PDB file of C-alpha atoms in Angstrom:
ATOM      1  CA  MET A   1       0.000   0.000   0.000  1.00  0.00           C
ATOM      2  CA  LYS A   2       2.809   2.393   0.883  1.00  0.00           C
ATOM      3  CA  ARG A   3       4.544   1.645  -2.426  1.00  0.00           C
ATOM      4  CA  ILE A   4       1.396   2.500  -4.379  1.00  0.00           C
ATOM      5  CA  ALA A   5       0.899   5.715  -2.448  1.00  0.00           C
ATOM      6  CA  LEU A   6       4.513   6.715  -3.057  1.00  0.00           C
ATOM      7  CA  LEU A   7       4.139   6.008  -6.778  1.00  0.00           C
ATOM      8  CA  ALA A   8       1.025   8.157  -6.936  1.00  0.00           C
ATOM      9  CA  ALA A   9       2.735  10.964  -5.047  1.00  0.00           C
ATOM     10  CA  ALA A  10       5.735  10.812  -7.377  1.00  0.00           C
ATOM     11  CA  ALA A  11       3.529  10.932 -10.463  1.00  0.00           C
ATOM     12  CA  ILE A  12       1.576  13.887  -9.096  1.00  0.00           C
ATOM     13  CA  ALA A  13       4.809  15.709  -8.256  1.00  0.00           C
ATOM     14  CA  TYR A  14       6.026  15.057 -11.804  1.00  0.00           C
ATOM     15  CA  VAL A  15       2.873  16.572 -13.285  1.00  0.00           C
ATOM     16  CA  LEU A  16       3.062  19.644 -11.066  1.00  0.00           C
ATOM     17  CA  SER A  17       6.722  20.242 -11.866  1.00  0.00           C
ATOM     18  CA  ALA A  18       6.056  19.715 -15.579  1.00  0.00           C
ATOM     19  CA  TRP A  19       3.378  22.398 -15.552  1.00  0.00           C
ATOM     20  CA  MET A  20       5.691  24.811 -13.739  1.00  0.00           C
ATOM     21  CA  VAL A  21       8.790  24.514 -15.938  1.00  0.00           C
ATOM     22  CA  ALA A  22       9.296  26.257 -19.249  1.00  0.00           C
ATOM     23  CA  PRO A  23       9.344  24.626 -22.707  1.00  0.00           C
ATOM     24  CA  GLY A  24      12.555  22.730 -23.293  1.00  0.00           C
ATOM     25  CA  PHE A  25      12.416  20.925 -19.924  1.00  0.00           C
ATOM     26  CA  TYR A  26      12.220  17.587 -21.704  1.00  0.00           C
ATOM     27  CA  ASP A  27      15.054  18.257 -24.147  1.00  0.00           C
ATOM     28  CA  GLY A  28      17.776  17.106 -21.753  1.00  0.00           C
ATOM     29  CA  PHE A  29      20.164  18.901 -19.473  1.00  0.00           C
ATOM     30  CA  GLY A  30      20.283  22.685 -19.410  1.00  0.00           C
ATOM     31  CA  PRO A  31      22.884  24.747 -21.231  1.00  0.00           C
ATOM     32  CA  PRO A  32      26.310  25.136 -19.607  1.00  0.00           C
ATOM     33  CA  GLN A  33      25.455  28.672 -18.531  1.00  0.00           C
ATOM     34  CA  PRO A  34      22.300  30.803 -18.375  1.00  0.00           C
ATOM     35  CA  TYR A  35      21.356  32.710 -21.499  1.00  0.00           C
ATOM     36  CA  ASN A  36      21.901  36.463 -21.337  1.00  0.00           C
ATOM     37  CA  TRP A  37      18.724  38.152 -22.527  1.00  0.00           C
ATOM     38  CA  THR A  38      17.945  41.560 -23.944  1.00  0.00           C
ATOM     39  CA  CYS A  39      14.296  40.949 -23.026  1.00  0.00           C
ATOM     40  CA  PRO A  40      14.245  38.052 -20.543  1.00  0.00           C
ATOM     41  CA  PRO A  41      11.115  35.877 -20.321  1.00  0.00           C
ATOM     42  CA  PRO A  42       9.309  35.873 -16.952  1.00  0.00           C
ATOM     43  CA  GLN A  43      10.756  32.485 -15.983  1.00  0.00           C
ATOM     44  CA  ALA A  44      14.362  33.600 -16.556  1.00  0.00           C
ATOM     45  CA  GLY A  45      14.893  35.001 -13.057  1.00  0.00           C
ATOM     46  CA  ALA A  46      18.089  36.999 -12.561  1.00  0.00           C
ATOM     47  CA  ASN A  47      19.496  38.184 -15.864  1.00  0.00           C
ATOM     48  CA  ILE A  48      22.744  39.598 -17.221  1.00  0.00           C
ATOM     49  CA  LYS A  49      22.574  41.742 -20.335  1.00  0.00           C
ATOM     50  CA  PRO A  50      24.102  40.129 -23.453  1.00  0.00           C
ATOM     51  CA  SER A  51      27.635  40.993 -24.489  1.00  0.00           C
ATOM     52  CA  SER A  52      28.973  42.454 -27.701  1.00  0.00           C
ATOM     53  CA  GLY A  53      32.102  41.430 -29.579  1.00  0.00           C
ATOM     54  CA  HIS A  54      34.848  43.091 -31.626  1.00  0.00           C
ATOM     55  CA  LEU A  55      37.526  41.716 -33.933  1.00  0.00           C
ATOM     56  CA  ASP A  56      40.255  43.271 -36.065  1.00  0.00           C
ATOM     57  CA  ILE A  57      41.224  41.008 -38.968  1.00  0.00           C
ATOM     58  CA  LYS A  58      44.630  41.512 -40.532  1.00  0.00           C
ATOM     59  CA  VAL A  59      45.103  41.710 -44.281  1.00  0.00           C
ATOM     60  CA  ILE A  60      48.001  39.459 -45.308  1.00  0.00           C
ATOM     61  CA  ASN A  61      49.259  39.302 -48.890  1.00  0.00           C
ATOM     62  CA  GLY A  62      46.152  41.054 -50.134  1.00  0.00           C
ATOM     63  CA  LYS A  63      43.698  38.742 -48.315  1.00  0.00           C
ATOM     64  CA  SER A  64      41.859  38.996 -45.021  1.00  0.00           C
ATOM     65  CA  ASP A  65      43.202  36.458 -42.544  1.00  0.00           C
ATOM     66  CA  VAL A  66      41.236  33.481 -41.185  1.00  0.00           C
ATOM     67  CA  GLU A  67      39.533  34.562 -37.946  1.00  0.00           C
ATOM     68  CA  SER A  68      36.469  34.125 -35.743  1.00  0.00           C
ATOM     69  CA  ALA A  69      34.460  36.926 -34.170  1.00  0.00           C
ATOM     70  CA  PHE A  70      32.377  36.229 -31.080  1.00  0.00           C
ATOM     71  CA  THR A  71      30.480  37.921 -28.293  1.00  0.00           C
ATOM     72  CA  GLU A  72      32.180  37.932 -24.904  1.00  0.00           C
ATOM     73  CA  ASP A  73      29.489  35.632 -23.489  1.00  0.00           C
ATOM     74  CA  GLY A  74      29.858  33.196 -26.396  1.00  0.00           C
ATOM     75  CA  GLN A  75      26.231  33.441 -27.517  1.00  0.00           C
ATOM     76  CA  LEU A  76      27.176  34.166 -31.133  1.00  0.00           C
ATOM     77  CA  VAL A  77      30.275  33.087 -33.055  1.00  0.00           C
ATOM     78  CA  ILE A  78      30.989  33.699 -36.735  1.00  0.00           C
ATOM     79  CA  GLY A  79      34.020  32.304 -38.555  1.00  0.00           C
ATOM     80  CA  PHE A  80      35.680  33.848 -41.599  1.00  0.00           C
ATOM     81  CA  LEU A  81      37.758  31.972 -44.167  1.00  0.00           C
ATOM     82  CA  PRO A  82      40.911  33.484 -45.681  1.00  0.00           C
ATOM     83  CA  GLY A  83      39.867  36.103 -48.215  1.00  0.00           C
ATOM     84  CA  ALA A  84      36.324  36.303 -46.828  1.00  0.00           C
ATOM     85  CA  PHE A  85      36.260  40.096 -47.280  1.00  0.00           C
ATOM     86  CA  ASP A  86      36.875  42.434 -50.179  1.00  0.00           C
ATOM     87  CA  VAL A  87      39.903  44.235 -48.730  1.00  0.00           C
ATOM     88  CA  THR A  88      40.717  46.514 -51.642  1.00  0.00           C
ATOM     89  CA  GLY A  89      42.738  49.420 -50.247  1.00  0.00           C
ATOM     90  CA  LYS A  90      42.611  48.111 -46.656  1.00  0.00           C
ATOM     91  CA  THR A  91      45.196  46.835 -44.195  1.00  0.00           C
ATOM     92  CA  SER A  92      42.656  45.416 -41.724  1.00  0.00           C
ATOM     93  CA  VAL A  93      38.947  44.718 -41.342  1.00  0.00           C
ATOM     94  CA  ALA A  94      37.003  45.543 -38.179  1.00  0.00           C
ATOM     95  CA  VAL A  95      34.054  43.301 -37.267  1.00  0.00           C
ATOM     96  CA  ASP A  96      31.521  44.214 -34.577  1.00  0.00           C
ATOM     97  CA  ILE A  97      28.756  42.057 -33.095  1.00  0.00           C
ATOM     98  CA  THR A  98      26.154  44.048 -31.183  1.00  0.00           C
ATOM     99  CA  PRO A  99      23.006  42.755 -29.454  1.00  0.00           C
ATOM    100  CA  LEU A 100      20.026  44.887 -30.393  1.00  0.00           C
ATOM    101  CA  PRO A 101      18.694  46.844 -27.364  1.00  0.00           C
ATOM    102  CA  THR A 102      15.122  46.014 -28.412  1.00  0.00           C
ATOM    103  CA  CYS A 103      13.360  42.727 -29.156  1.00  0.00           C
ATOM    104  CA  PRO A 104      11.464  42.836 -32.460  1.00  0.00           C
ATOM    105  CA  GLN A 105       8.950  40.054 -33.071  1.00  0.00           C
ATOM    106  CA  PRO A 106       8.001  40.174 -36.766  1.00  0.00           C
ATOM    107  CA  THR A 107       4.507  39.142 -37.776  1.00  0.00           C
ATOM    108  CA  GLY A 108       4.343  35.381 -38.238  1.00  0.00           C
ATOM    109  CA  LEU A 109       7.704  34.732 -36.559  1.00  0.00           C
ATOM    110  CA  ARG A 110       8.732  33.994 -32.994  1.00  0.00           C
ATOM    111  CA  PHE A 111      12.344  34.773 -32.117  1.00  0.00           C
ATOM    112  CA  VAL A 112      13.790  32.758 -29.226  1.00  0.00           C
ATOM    113  CA  THR A 113      17.188  34.481 -29.163  1.00  0.00           C
ATOM    114  CA  ASN A 114      18.376  38.046 -28.965  1.00  0.00           C
ATOM    115  CA  VAL A 115      18.659  39.941 -32.229  1.00  0.00           C
ATOM    116  CA  TYR A 116      22.290  40.649 -33.141  1.00  0.00           C
ATOM    117  CA  GLN A 117      23.775  43.061 -35.642  1.00  0.00           C
ATOM    118  CA  ILE A 118      27.004  41.949 -37.330  1.00  0.00           C
ATOM    119  CA  ALA A 119      28.815  44.728 -39.173  1.00  0.00           C
ATOM    120  CA  ALA A 120      32.233  45.007 -40.839  1.00  0.00           C
ATOM    121  CA  THR A 121      34.301  47.728 -42.455  1.00  0.00           C
ATOM    122  CA  ALA A 122      34.599  45.692 -45.666  1.00  0.00           C
ATOM    123  CA  PRO A 123      32.063  43.738 -47.764  1.00  0.00           C
ATOM    124  CA  LEU A 124      31.755  40.021 -47.040  1.00  0.00           C
ATOM    125  CA  ILE A 125      32.340  38.018 -50.234  1.00  0.00           C
ATOM    126  CA  LEU A 126      32.712  34.424 -49.008  1.00  0.00           C
ATOM    127  CA  GLN A 127      30.245  32.230 -47.139  1.00  0.00           C
ATOM    128  CA  SER A 128      30.873  32.308 -43.402  1.00  0.00           C
ATOM    129  CA  SER A 129      29.712  29.875 -40.725  1.00  0.00           C
ATOM    130  CA  MET A 130      27.799  31.188 -37.716  1.00  0.00           C
ATOM    131  CA  THR A 131      26.670  29.555 -34.468  1.00  0.00           C
ATOM    132  CA  MET A 132      23.972  31.014 -32.228  1.00  0.00           C
ATOM    133  CA  ARG A 133      23.271  29.716 -28.749  1.00  0.00           C
ATOM    134  CA  TYR A 134      19.725  29.638 -27.378  1.00  0.00           C
ATOM    135  CA  SER A 135      18.144  28.996 -23.986  1.00  0.00           C
ATOM    136  CA  ASN A 136      16.346  25.963 -22.594  1.00  0.00           C
ATOM    137  CA  LEU A 137      13.653  28.388 -21.404  1.00  0.00           C
ATOM    138  CA  GLU A 138      12.330  28.714 -24.957  1.00  0.00           C
ATOM    139  CA  PRO A 139      11.393  26.151 -27.630  1.00  0.00           C
ATOM    140  CA  GLN A 140      14.098  24.988 -29.998  1.00  0.00           C
ATOM    141  CA  PRO A 141      14.386  27.320 -33.026  1.00  0.00           C
ATOM    142  CA  ASP A 142      13.683  25.878 -36.461  1.00  0.00           C
ATOM    143  CA  ASP A 143      15.752  28.375 -38.444  1.00  0.00           C
ATOM    144  CA  VAL A 144      18.013  31.414 -38.406  1.00  0.00           C
ATOM    145  CA  TYR A 145      16.619  34.632 -39.865  1.00  0.00           C
ATOM    146  CA  ARG A 146      18.461  37.573 -41.406  1.00  0.00           C
ATOM    147  CA  ALA A 147      17.465  41.150 -42.251  1.00  0.00           C
ATOM    148  CA  ASP A 148      19.109  44.353 -43.458  1.00  0.00           C
ATOM    149  CA  ASP A 149      17.003  46.311 -40.972  1.00  0.00           C
ATOM    150  CA  PRO A 150      15.602  45.231 -37.580  1.00  0.00           C
ATOM    151  CA  ASP A 151      12.129  46.152 -38.828  1.00  0.00           C
ATOM    152  CA  GLY A 152      12.509  43.573 -41.604  1.00  0.00           C
ATOM    153  CA  PRO A 153      11.772  41.973 -43.880  1.00  0.00           C
ATOM    154  CA  TRP A 154      13.291  38.855 -42.284  1.00  0.00           C
ATOM    155  CA  THR A 155      14.416  35.912 -44.409  1.00  0.00           C
ATOM    156  CA  ALA A 156      15.189  32.360 -43.290  1.00  0.00           C
ATOM    157  CA  ILE A 157      18.756  31.423 -44.232  1.00  0.00           C
ATOM    158  CA  GLY A 158      18.659  27.758 -43.220  1.00  0.00           C
ATOM    159  CA  HIS A 159      20.665  25.811 -40.672  1.00  0.00           C
ATOM    160  CA  ALA A 160      22.803  22.695 -40.309  1.00  0.00           C
ATOM    161  CA  SER A 161      21.050  19.410 -39.547  1.00  0.00           C
ATOM    162  CA  SER A 162      23.220  18.773 -36.495  1.00  0.00           C
ATOM    163  CA  ALA A 163      24.593  21.065 -33.809  1.00  0.00           C
ATOM    164  CA  PRO A 164      25.716  20.981 -30.169  1.00  0.00           C
ATOM    165  CA  PRO A 165      22.952  21.099 -27.532  1.00  0.00           C
ATOM    166  CA  PHE A 166      21.202  24.475 -27.334  1.00  0.00           C
ATOM    167  CA  ALA A 167      22.975  25.807 -30.425  1.00  0.00           C
ATOM    168  CA  ILE A 168      21.957  26.329 -34.043  1.00  0.00           C
ATOM    169  CA  ILE A 169      24.487  26.555 -36.887  1.00  0.00           C
ATOM    170  CA  THR A 170      24.025  28.384 -40.161  1.00  0.00           C
ATOM    171  CA  SER A 171      26.065  30.137 -42.847  1.00  0.00           C
ATOM    172  CA  THR A 172      25.724  33.484 -44.558  1.00  0.00           C
ATOM    173  CA  THR A 173      27.223  35.490 -47.400  1.00  0.00           C
ATOM    174  CA  LYS A 174      25.793  38.737 -46.053  1.00  0.00           C
ATOM    175  CA  LEU A 175      26.123  40.502 -42.738  1.00  0.00           C
ATOM    176  CA  GLY A 176      23.250  42.362 -41.093  1.00  0.00           C
ATOM    177  CA  TYR A 177      20.779  41.469 -38.342  1.00  0.00           C
ATOM    178  CA  PHE A 178      20.342  37.877 -37.165  1.00  0.00           C
ATOM    179  CA  ALA A 179      18.042  35.950 -34.819  1.00  0.00           C
ATOM    180  CA  ALA A 180      16.949  32.336 -34.384  1.00  0.00           C
ATOM    181  CA  GLY A 181      13.305  31.356 -34.106  1.00  0.00           C
ATOM    182  CA  TYR A 182      10.398  29.628 -35.785  1.00  0.00           C
ATOM    183  CA  LYS A 183       7.221  30.356 -37.713  1.00  0.00           C
ATOM    184  CA  GLU A 184       4.257  30.876 -35.408  1.00  0.00           C
ATOM    185  CA  SER A 185       2.069  28.824 -37.757  1.00  0.00           C
ATOM    186  CA  HIS A 186       4.145  25.722 -36.950  1.00  0.00           C
ATOM    187  CA  PRO A 187       4.884  24.161 -33.543  1.00  0.00           C
ATOM    188  CA  ALA A 188       8.518  24.563 -32.538  1.00  0.00           C
ATOM    189  CA  SER A 189      10.505  21.403 -33.286  1.00  0.00           C
ATOM    190  CA  GLY A 190      11.676  21.192 -29.686  1.00  0.00           C
ATOM    191  CA  ALA A 191       8.159  20.661 -28.318  1.00  0.00           C
ATOM    192  CA  VAL A 192       6.104  17.529 -28.985  1.00  0.00           C
ATOM    193  CA  VAL A 193       2.481  18.613 -28.778  1.00  0.00           C
ATOM    194  CA  VAL A 194      -0.885  16.897 -28.887  1.00  0.00           C
ATOM    195  CA  GLY A 195      -4.437  18.200 -29.126  1.00  0.00           C
ATOM    196  CA  GLY A 196      -4.865  21.313 -27.030  1.00  0.00           C
ATOM    197  CA  GLY A 197      -1.174  22.165 -27.293  1.00  0.00           C
ATOM    198  CA  GLN A 198      -0.084  20.271 -24.174  1.00  0.00           C
ATOM    199  CA  VAL A 199       3.329  18.681 -23.999  1.00  0.00           C
ATOM    200  CA  LEU A 200       3.102  14.921 -24.485  1.00  0.00           C
ATOM    201  CA  PRO A 201       5.007  13.849 -21.321  1.00  0.00           C
ATOM    202  CA  ILE A 202       2.546  15.823 -19.199  1.00  0.00           C
ATOM    203  CA  ILE A 203      -0.365  13.896 -20.709  1.00  0.00           C
ATOM    204  CA  VAL A 204       1.426  10.603 -20.086  1.00  0.00           C
ATOM    205  CA  ALA A 205       2.058  11.572 -16.463  1.00  0.00           C
ATOM    206  CA  VAL A 206      -1.598  12.521 -15.996  1.00  0.00           C
ATOM    207  CA  LEU A 207      -2.655   9.120 -17.314  1.00  0.00           C
ATOM    208  CA  ILE A 208      -0.259   7.442 -14.882  1.00  0.00           C
ATOM    209  CA  VAL A 209      -1.817   9.361 -12.002  1.00  0.00           C
ATOM    210  CA  VAL A 210      -5.337   8.435 -13.137  1.00  0.00           C
ATOM    211  CA  VAL A 211      -4.469   4.745 -13.428  1.00  0.00           C
ATOM    212  CA  VAL A 212      -2.692   4.664 -10.075  1.00  0.00           C
ATOM    213  CA  LEU A 213      -5.431   6.522  -8.232  1.00  0.00           C
ATOM    214  CA  ALA A 214      -8.130   4.396  -9.862  1.00  0.00           C
ATOM    215  CA  GLY A 215      -6.413   1.280  -8.555  1.00  0.00           C
ATOM    216  CA  LEU A 216      -6.080   2.509  -4.983  1.00  0.00           C
ATOM    217  CA  PRO A 217      -9.598   1.474  -3.803  1.00  0.00           C
ATOM    218  CA  LEU A 218      -9.086  -2.046  -5.179  1.00  0.00           C
ATOM    219  CA  ALA A 219      -5.684  -2.291  -3.504  1.00  0.00           C
ATOM    220  CA  VAL A 220      -7.165  -1.151  -0.195  1.00  0.00           C
ATOM    221  CA  LEU A 221      -9.984  -3.709  -0.491  1.00  0.00           C
ATOM    222  CA  ARG A 222      -7.538  -6.532  -1.214  1.00  0.00           C
ATOM    223  CA  ARG A 223      -5.379  -5.460   1.710  1.00  0.00           C
ATOM    224  CA  ARG A 224      -8.366  -5.519   4.056  1.00  0.00           C
ATOM    225  CA  ARG A 225      -9.490  -8.919   2.792  1.00  0.00           C
ATOM    226  CA  ALA A 226      -5.993 -10.300   3.241  1.00  0.00           C
ATOM    227  CA  SER A 227      -5.836  -8.899   6.771  1.00  0.00           C
ATOM    228  CA  GLY A 228      -9.268 -10.322   7.566  1.00  0.00           C
ATOM    229  CA  GLY A 229      -8.286 -13.760   6.285  1.00  0.00           C
ATOM    230  CA  ALA A 230      -5.159 -13.776   8.404  1.00  0.00           C
ATOM    231  CA  GLU A 231      -7.158 -12.878  11.522  1.00  0.00           C
ATOM    232  CA  ASP A 232      -9.656 -15.699  10.832  1.00  0.00           C
ATOM    233  CA  GLU A 233      -6.835 -18.221  10.557  1.00  0.00           C
ATOM    234  CA  GLU A 234      -5.322 -17.031  13.832  1.00  0.00           C
ATOM    235  CA  GLY A 235      -8.730 -17.213  15.529  1.00  0.00           C
ATOM    236  CA  GLY A 236      -9.294 -20.733  14.214  1.00  0.00           C
TER     237      GLY A 236
END
């Protein structure tokens, strides 16, 4: 009887905790460090503003050197191949990554990262790889979006099929504004949903609770019958 009661209590606790946590709870362990938000969601708690990044790329033998620019908190990294920039008349190229101080949410899109501006003092001419980190407090993004202006229009630029946990990898031949997110008309790929929009593990846990609680009266009855039978044998 105690084992059944403990199982029921554990299942109920699971359901309650599942309702309280944010999307992404079922995706595995959390990221190595909290995400630094421009506009933190309510469940984020204490927050540190996101960092910017700066890089000076040398021009060697008429080509920009191979380098990587990144924010100080590591939330965005972009790598440049040798000769990635048109360096005509230049001896170096300055690259700046700046988190936008506002949080645009274009119609039909839901951004789950900060919006970052990447700018350089020379035109980008070769495809460059970029990694954006996102938080476990938001659903997994389905794509990376780019725009020439924070007010849009925003265009999906695709992403790699595999990436480290809580990171999305893409490539671009243009700099500008970048954010990761998903189309609001489609459920985020990081959340398995069923009718009513509830996360599937929550439904499973609810069913476990229902089954366990439904069986409690029968278990109690059997326990009483067993106890009664034992008393009759002792009396006989």
